[in-house]
Amino acid sequence: MSLLRDRIINDGKVIDEKILKIDNFLNHQIDPEVMHEIQQEFVQYFQDKGITKVLTIEASGIAPAIMTAASFNVPMLFAKKTTPSTLKNETRYSTDIHSFTKDITSRVIISKEYLSKDDCVLIIDDFLANGNASLGLIDLVRQAGARVAGVGICVEKSFQPGRQALEEQDIDVYSICRIASLEGNQVHFIEGH
Ligand code: G4P
């Protein structure tokens, strides 16, 4: 995957040793060409898994998730961080997700209407850091009795414990770019990623 990596190198801003800002092609302004390549990578890796739905969490996961869902010709569902007044308790699955990066805990929900025990769900997100967002989404899938096909991540910060937390639950994690460290104000990739 060269384009995402190239854009991280050329346009990414290392904020500190833990945070990489990629607002001009993924987290704020979104580059469709980068999204197109991300979609191709996820489709190639997960194509034989029998995916029936792609799940993400708002906001930044939505772009790579809808592109991937379009390729699989399946619906994309995103977990909401605010509960619509139209969705009563008994009609939704919910879980709490703590963001270490933002130091907030959000109750996220999905309607029971859109996940069933027959679903095989691919979870997509922009960043993998501590893994809490993905673990929360996995919890929602399991509440529905559905199966997790795997987790697809655009940018994994491999120096944080997210991948390990997911692998401990036997989740297949595929990350397009894997960052070994952000030391010295520079992005250091894991070789081959
Ligand atoms: P985790 O889900 O892996 O545990 O990560 P963490 O709680 O630390 O991160 C929570 C939020 O911060 C997520 O966004 C995640 O995408 C974002 N994030 C984590 N590390 C970085 C980083 O190095 N750079 C940037 N730009 N974002 C990072 P979110 O709360 O879901 O918000 P949204 O941006 O999707 O709206």
mmCIF file of C-alpha atoms and ligand atoms in Angstrom:
data_model
loop_
_atom_site.group_PDB
_atom_site.id
_atom_site.type_symbol
_atom_site.label_atom_id
_atom_site.label_comp_id
_atom_site.label_asym_id
_atom_site.label_seq_id
_atom_site.Cartn_x
_atom_site.Cartn_y
_atom_site.Cartn_z
ATOM 1 C CA MET A 1 0.000 0.000 0.000
ATOM 2 C CA SER A 2 2.028 2.947 -1.176
ATOM 3 C CA LEU A 3 -0.372 5.879 -1.372
ATOM 4 C CA LEU A 4 -1.531 5.882 2.273
ATOM 5 C CA ARG A 5 2.042 5.466 3.429
ATOM 6 C CA ASP A 6 3.242 8.217 1.075
ATOM 7 C CA ARG A 7 0.562 10.590 2.318
ATOM 8 C CA ILE A 8 1.446 9.841 5.946
ATOM 9 C CA ILE A 9 5.098 10.578 5.184
ATOM 10 C CA ASN A 10 4.407 13.719 3.156
ATOM 11 C CA ASP A 11 1.360 15.223 4.868
ATOM 12 C CA GLY A 12 1.185 13.646 8.340
ATOM 13 C CA LYS A 13 2.062 15.809 11.314
ATOM 14 C CA VAL A 14 3.565 14.165 14.358
ATOM 15 C CA ILE A 15 1.936 15.999 17.253
ATOM 16 C CA ASP A 16 3.847 14.163 19.969
ATOM 17 C CA GLU A 17 5.209 10.656 20.525
ATOM 18 C CA LYS A 18 1.668 9.219 20.546
ATOM 19 C CA ILE A 19 -0.429 11.255 18.111
ATOM 20 C CA LEU A 20 -0.248 11.551 14.351
ATOM 21 C CA LYS A 21 -2.405 14.152 12.642
ATOM 22 C CA ILE A 22 -3.640 13.226 9.155
ATOM 23 C CA ASP A 23 -6.422 15.751 8.784
ATOM 24 C CA ASN A 24 -5.784 16.639 5.176
ATOM 25 C CA PHE A 25 -6.561 13.221 3.681
ATOM 26 C CA LEU A 26 -8.396 11.093 6.271
ATOM 27 C CA ASN A 27 -9.653 12.750 9.459
ATOM 28 C CA HIS A 28 -11.095 16.009 8.155
ATOM 29 C CA GLN A 29 -10.552 16.501 4.440
ATOM 30 C CA ILE A 30 -10.849 13.098 2.769
ATOM 31 C CA ASP A 31 -8.910 12.099 -0.333
ATOM 32 C CA PRO A 32 -11.003 9.736 -2.497
ATOM 33 C CA GLU A 33 -7.908 8.304 -4.164
ATOM 34 C CA VAL A 34 -6.498 7.238 -0.792
ATOM 35 C CA MET A 35 -9.929 5.823 0.122
ATOM 36 C CA HIS A 36 -10.021 3.880 -3.119
ATOM 37 C CA GLU A 37 -6.719 2.188 -2.355
ATOM 38 C CA ILE A 38 -7.788 1.476 1.240
ATOM 39 C CA GLN A 39 -10.965 -0.156 -0.078
ATOM 40 C CA GLN A 40 -8.985 -2.359 -2.467
ATOM 41 C CA GLU A 41 -6.662 -3.519 0.316
ATOM 42 C CA PHE A 42 -9.529 -4.456 2.646
ATOM 43 C CA VAL A 43 -11.478 -6.201 -0.092
ATOM 44 C CA GLN A 44 -8.462 -8.223 -1.169
ATOM 45 C CA TYR A 45 -7.720 -9.357 2.387
ATOM 46 C CA PHE A 46 -11.278 -10.104 3.538
ATOM 47 C CA GLN A 47 -12.841 -11.251 0.246
ATOM 48 C CA ASP A 48 -13.311 -14.900 1.201
ATOM 49 C CA LYS A 49 -14.851 -14.285 4.625
ATOM 50 C CA GLY A 50 -18.519 -14.141 3.628
ATOM 51 C CA ILE A 51 -19.004 -10.553 4.801
ATOM 52 C CA THR A 52 -22.658 -9.494 5.072
ATOM 53 C CA LYS A 53 -22.146 -6.127 6.765
ATOM 54 C CA VAL A 54 -19.423 -3.546 7.396
ATOM 55 C CA LEU A 55 -19.493 -1.862 10.810
ATOM 56 C CA THR A 56 -17.662 1.241 12.019
ATOM 57 C CA ILE A 57 -18.061 4.084 14.518
ATOM 58 C CA GLU A 58 -18.695 7.680 13.665
ATOM 59 C CA ALA A 59 -17.070 9.818 12.454
ATOM 60 C CA SER A 60 -13.768 9.025 10.770
ATOM 61 C CA GLY A 61 -14.421 5.337 10.188
ATOM 62 C CA ILE A 62 -17.366 6.074 7.931
ATOM 63 C CA ALA A 63 -15.422 6.953 4.776
ATOM 64 C CA PRO A 64 -13.261 3.805 4.545
ATOM 65 C CA ALA A 65 -16.214 1.687 5.722
ATOM 66 C CA ILE A 66 -18.677 2.865 3.051
ATOM 67 C CA MET A 67 -16.093 2.405 0.309
ATOM 68 C CA THR A 68 -15.397 -1.148 1.467
ATOM 69 C CA ALA A 69 -19.088 -1.960 1.865
ATOM 70 C CA ALA A 70 -19.741 -0.727 -1.668
ATOM 71 C CA SER A 71 -17.160 -3.162 -3.010
ATOM 72 C CA PHE A 72 -18.684 -6.073 -1.097
ATOM 73 C CA ASN A 73 -22.139 -4.868 -2.110
ATOM 74 C CA VAL A 74 -23.327 -5.061 1.500
ATOM 75 C CA PRO A 75 -24.731 -2.387 3.857
ATOM 76 C CA MET A 76 -22.466 -0.245 6.020
ATOM 77 C CA LEU A 77 -23.601 0.397 9.586
ATOM 78 C CA PHE A 78 -22.051 2.946 11.936
ATOM 79 C CA ALA A 79 -22.328 2.996 15.707
ATOM 80 C CA LYS A 80 -23.659 6.314 16.968
ATOM 81 C CA LYS A 81 -22.135 8.274 19.817
ATOM 82 C CA THR A 82 -25.408 10.003 20.627
ATOM 83 C CA THR A 83 -28.670 8.171 21.105
ATOM 84 C CA PRO A 84 -31.497 9.321 18.851
ATOM 85 C CA SER A 85 -34.732 10.022 20.765
ATOM 86 C CA THR A 86 -36.483 7.710 18.300
ATOM 87 C CA LEU A 87 -34.519 4.671 19.462
ATOM 88 C CA LYS A 88 -35.866 3.246 22.715
ATOM 89 C CA ASN A 89 -33.744 1.182 25.128
ATOM 90 C CA GLU A 90 -35.149 -2.179 24.159
ATOM 91 C CA THR A 91 -34.555 -1.578 20.455
ATOM 92 C CA ARG A 92 -30.815 -0.932 20.618
ATOM 93 C CA TYR A 93 -27.529 -2.561 21.576
ATOM 94 C CA SER A 94 -25.193 -0.311 23.532
ATOM 95 C CA THR A 95 -21.687 -0.376 24.960
ATOM 96 C CA ASP A 96 -19.342 2.107 26.625
ATOM 97 C CA ILE A 97 -16.115 3.031 24.854
ATOM 98 C CA HIS A 98 -13.362 4.899 26.642
ATOM 99 C CA SER A 99 -11.060 6.991 24.497
ATOM 100 C CA PHE A 100 -7.618 7.330 26.047
ATOM 101 C CA THR A 101 -6.676 9.828 23.360
ATOM 102 C CA LYS A 102 -9.576 12.124 24.183
ATOM 103 C CA ASP A 103 -10.057 10.966 27.790
ATOM 104 C CA ILE A 104 -13.802 10.587 27.437
ATOM 105 C CA THR A 105 -16.178 7.655 27.681
ATOM 106 C CA SER A 106 -18.997 7.514 25.164
ATOM 107 C CA ARG A 107 -22.046 5.284 25.203
ATOM 108 C CA VAL A 108 -22.342 4.050 21.633
ATOM 109 C CA ILE A 109 -25.415 2.407 20.186
ATOM 110 C CA ILE A 110 -26.733 0.579 17.161
ATOM 111 C CA SER A 111 -30.314 -0.323 16.396
ATOM 112 C CA LYS A 112 -31.153 -4.003 16.859
ATOM 113 C CA GLU A 113 -32.900 -3.755 13.523
ATOM 114 C CA TYR A 114 -29.626 -3.668 11.587
ATOM 115 C CA LEU A 115 -27.643 -6.570 13.059
ATOM 116 C CA SER A 116 -28.822 -10.150 13.325
ATOM 117 C CA LYS A 117 -27.312 -13.477 14.337
ATOM 118 C CA ASP A 118 -26.921 -14.349 10.659
ATOM 119 C CA ASP A 119 -24.531 -11.465 10.012
ATOM 120 C CA CYS A 120 -20.819 -11.863 9.393
ATOM 121 C CA VAL A 121 -19.402 -8.463 10.211
ATOM 122 C CA LEU A 122 -16.237 -6.718 9.062
ATOM 123 C CA ILE A 123 -15.237 -3.931 11.471
ATOM 124 C CA ILE A 124 -13.372 -0.990 9.914
ATOM 125 C CA ASP A 125 -11.752 1.990 11.631
ATOM 126 C CA ASP A 126 -9.287 4.737 10.802
ATOM 127 C CA PHE A 127 -6.867 4.375 13.744
ATOM 128 C CA LEU A 128 -6.010 1.501 16.063
ATOM 129 C CA ALA A 129 -4.447 2.744 19.287
ATOM 130 C CA ASN A 130 -5.595 1.065 22.499
ATOM 131 C CA GLY A 131 -8.244 -0.950 20.719
ATOM 132 C CA ASN A 132 -11.187 0.279 22.747
ATOM 133 C CA ALA A 133 -13.272 1.386 19.784
ATOM 134 C CA SER A 134 -12.832 -1.985 18.051
ATOM 135 C CA LEU A 135 -13.467 -3.923 21.271
ATOM 136 C CA GLY A 136 -16.673 -1.937 21.787
ATOM 137 C CA LEU A 137 -17.830 -2.695 18.256
ATOM 138 C CA ILE A 138 -17.026 -6.389 18.755
ATOM 139 C CA ASP A 139 -19.162 -6.304 21.904
ATOM 140 C CA LEU A 140 -22.087 -4.897 19.896
ATOM 141 C CA VAL A 141 -21.700 -7.606 17.228
ATOM 142 C CA ARG A 142 -21.643 -10.308 19.888
ATOM 143 C CA GLN A 143 -24.715 -8.877 21.653
ATOM 144 C CA ALA A 144 -26.522 -9.455 18.365
ATOM 145 C CA GLY A 145 -25.216 -13.034 18.209
ATOM 146 C CA ALA A 146 -23.467 -12.201 14.938
ATOM 147 C CA ARG A 147 -19.952 -13.233 13.876
ATOM 148 C CA VAL A 148 -16.896 -10.958 13.608
ATOM 149 C CA ALA A 149 -15.077 -11.644 10.328
ATOM 150 C CA GLY A 150 -12.162 -9.437 11.330
ATOM 151 C CA VAL A 151 -11.011 -5.878 11.942
ATOM 152 C CA GLY A 152 -9.609 -3.713 9.138
ATOM 153 C CA ILE A 153 -7.576 -0.693 10.206
ATOM 154 C CA CYS A 154 -6.159 2.111 8.068
ATOM 155 C CA VAL A 155 -3.407 3.234 10.465
ATOM 156 C CA GLU A 156 -2.235 1.048 13.338
ATOM 157 C CA LYS A 157 -0.013 2.530 16.014
ATOM 158 C CA SER A 158 1.745 -0.714 16.800
ATOM 159 C CA PHE A 159 3.499 0.757 19.840
ATOM 160 C CA GLN A 160 0.112 0.894 21.586
ATOM 161 C CA PRO A 161 -1.663 -2.240 22.833
ATOM 162 C CA GLY A 162 -4.701 -2.344 20.487
ATOM 163 C CA ARG A 163 -3.571 -5.186 18.211
ATOM 164 C CA GLN A 164 -2.594 -7.369 21.148
ATOM 165 C CA ALA A 165 -5.947 -6.780 22.865
ATOM 166 C CA LEU A 166 -7.800 -7.838 19.710
ATOM 167 C CA GLU A 167 -5.583 -10.842 19.005
ATOM 168 C CA GLU A 168 -6.127 -12.045 22.572
ATOM 169 C CA GLN A 169 -9.787 -12.373 21.560
ATOM 170 C CA ASP A 170 -8.783 -14.339 18.424
ATOM 171 C CA ILE A 171 -9.722 -11.465 16.147
ATOM 172 C CA ASP A 172 -8.073 -11.325 12.728
ATOM 173 C CA VAL A 173 -6.596 -7.806 12.469
ATOM 174 C CA TYR A 174 -5.482 -6.440 9.111
ATOM 175 C CA SER A 175 -3.846 -3.008 9.168
ATOM 176 C CA ILE A 176 -2.792 -1.256 5.998
ATOM 177 C CA CYS A 177 -0.091 0.893 7.632
ATOM 178 C CA ARG A 178 1.651 -0.113 10.838
ATOM 179 C CA ILE A 179 3.594 2.521 12.716
ATOM 180 C CA ALA A 180 6.407 1.294 14.957
ATOM 181 C CA SER A 181 7.001 4.657 16.619
ATOM 182 C CA LEU A 182 6.598 8.408 16.333
ATOM 183 C CA GLU A 183 9.868 9.145 18.067
ATOM 184 C CA GLY A 184 12.041 12.079 17.071
ATOM 185 C CA ASN A 185 9.085 13.843 15.456
ATOM 186 C CA GLN A 186 9.133 11.237 12.667
ATOM 187 C CA VAL A 187 6.947 8.370 11.522
ATOM 188 C CA HIS A 188 8.752 5.017 11.663
ATOM 189 C CA PHE A 189 6.877 2.202 9.916
ATOM 190 C CA ILE A 190 7.123 -1.498 10.662
ATOM 191 C CA GLU A 191 9.076 -2.934 7.751
ATOM 192 C CA GLY A 192 6.815 -3.866 4.844
ATOM 193 C CA HIS A 193 3.935 -1.741 6.109
HETATM 194 P P1 G4P B 1 -8.671 3.105 20.533
HETATM 195 O O1 G4P B 1 -10.068 3.205 19.991
HETATM 196 O O2 G4P B 1 -7.754 2.288 19.656
HETATM 197 O O3 G4P B 1 -8.641 2.675 21.992
HETATM 198 O O4 G4P B 1 -8.036 4.526 20.500
HETATM 199 P P2 G4P B 1 -8.243 5.777 21.421
HETATM 200 O O5 G4P B 1 -9.367 5.540 22.368
HETATM 201 O O6 G4P B 1 -6.932 6.146 21.969
HETATM 202 O O7 G4P B 1 -8.698 6.807 20.297
HETATM 203 C C1 G4P B 1 -9.922 7.372 20.295
HETATM 204 C C2 G4P B 1 -10.101 8.336 19.161
HETATM 205 O O8 G4P B 1 -8.879 8.990 18.822
HETATM 206 C C3 G4P B 1 -10.574 7.705 17.892
HETATM 207 O O9 G4P B 1 -11.329 8.667 17.226
HETATM 208 C C4 G4P B 1 -9.272 7.446 17.150
HETATM 209 O O10 G4P B 1 -9.508 7.321 15.764
HETATM 210 C C5 G4P B 1 -8.506 8.668 17.477
HETATM 211 N N1 G4P B 1 -7.066 8.491 17.447
HETATM 212 C C6 G4P B 1 -6.303 7.627 18.150
HETATM 213 N N2 G4P B 1 -5.007 7.823 17.904
HETATM 214 C C7 G4P B 1 -4.944 8.828 16.987
HETATM 215 C C8 G4P B 1 -3.877 9.482 16.333
HETATM 216 O O11 G4P B 1 -2.668 9.211 16.519
HETATM 217 N N3 G4P B 1 -4.219 10.475 15.464
HETATM 218 C C9 G4P B 1 -5.511 10.827 15.227
HETATM 219 N N4 G4P B 1 -5.722 11.787 14.328
HETATM 220 N N5 G4P B 1 -6.545 10.233 15.829
HETATM 221 C C10 G4P B 1 -6.253 9.248 16.707
HETATM 222 P P3 G4P B 1 -12.848 8.875 17.564
HETATM 223 O O12 G4P B 1 -13.057 9.224 19.003
HETATM 224 O O13 G4P B 1 -13.591 7.650 17.127
HETATM 225 O O14 G4P B 1 -13.248 10.146 16.800
HETATM 226 P P4 G4P B 1 -13.407 10.440 15.260
HETATM 227 O O15 G4P B 1 -12.148 11.118 14.860
HETATM 228 O O16 G4P B 1 -13.589 9.166 14.525
HETATM 229 O O17 G4P B 1 -14.620 11.283 15.225
#
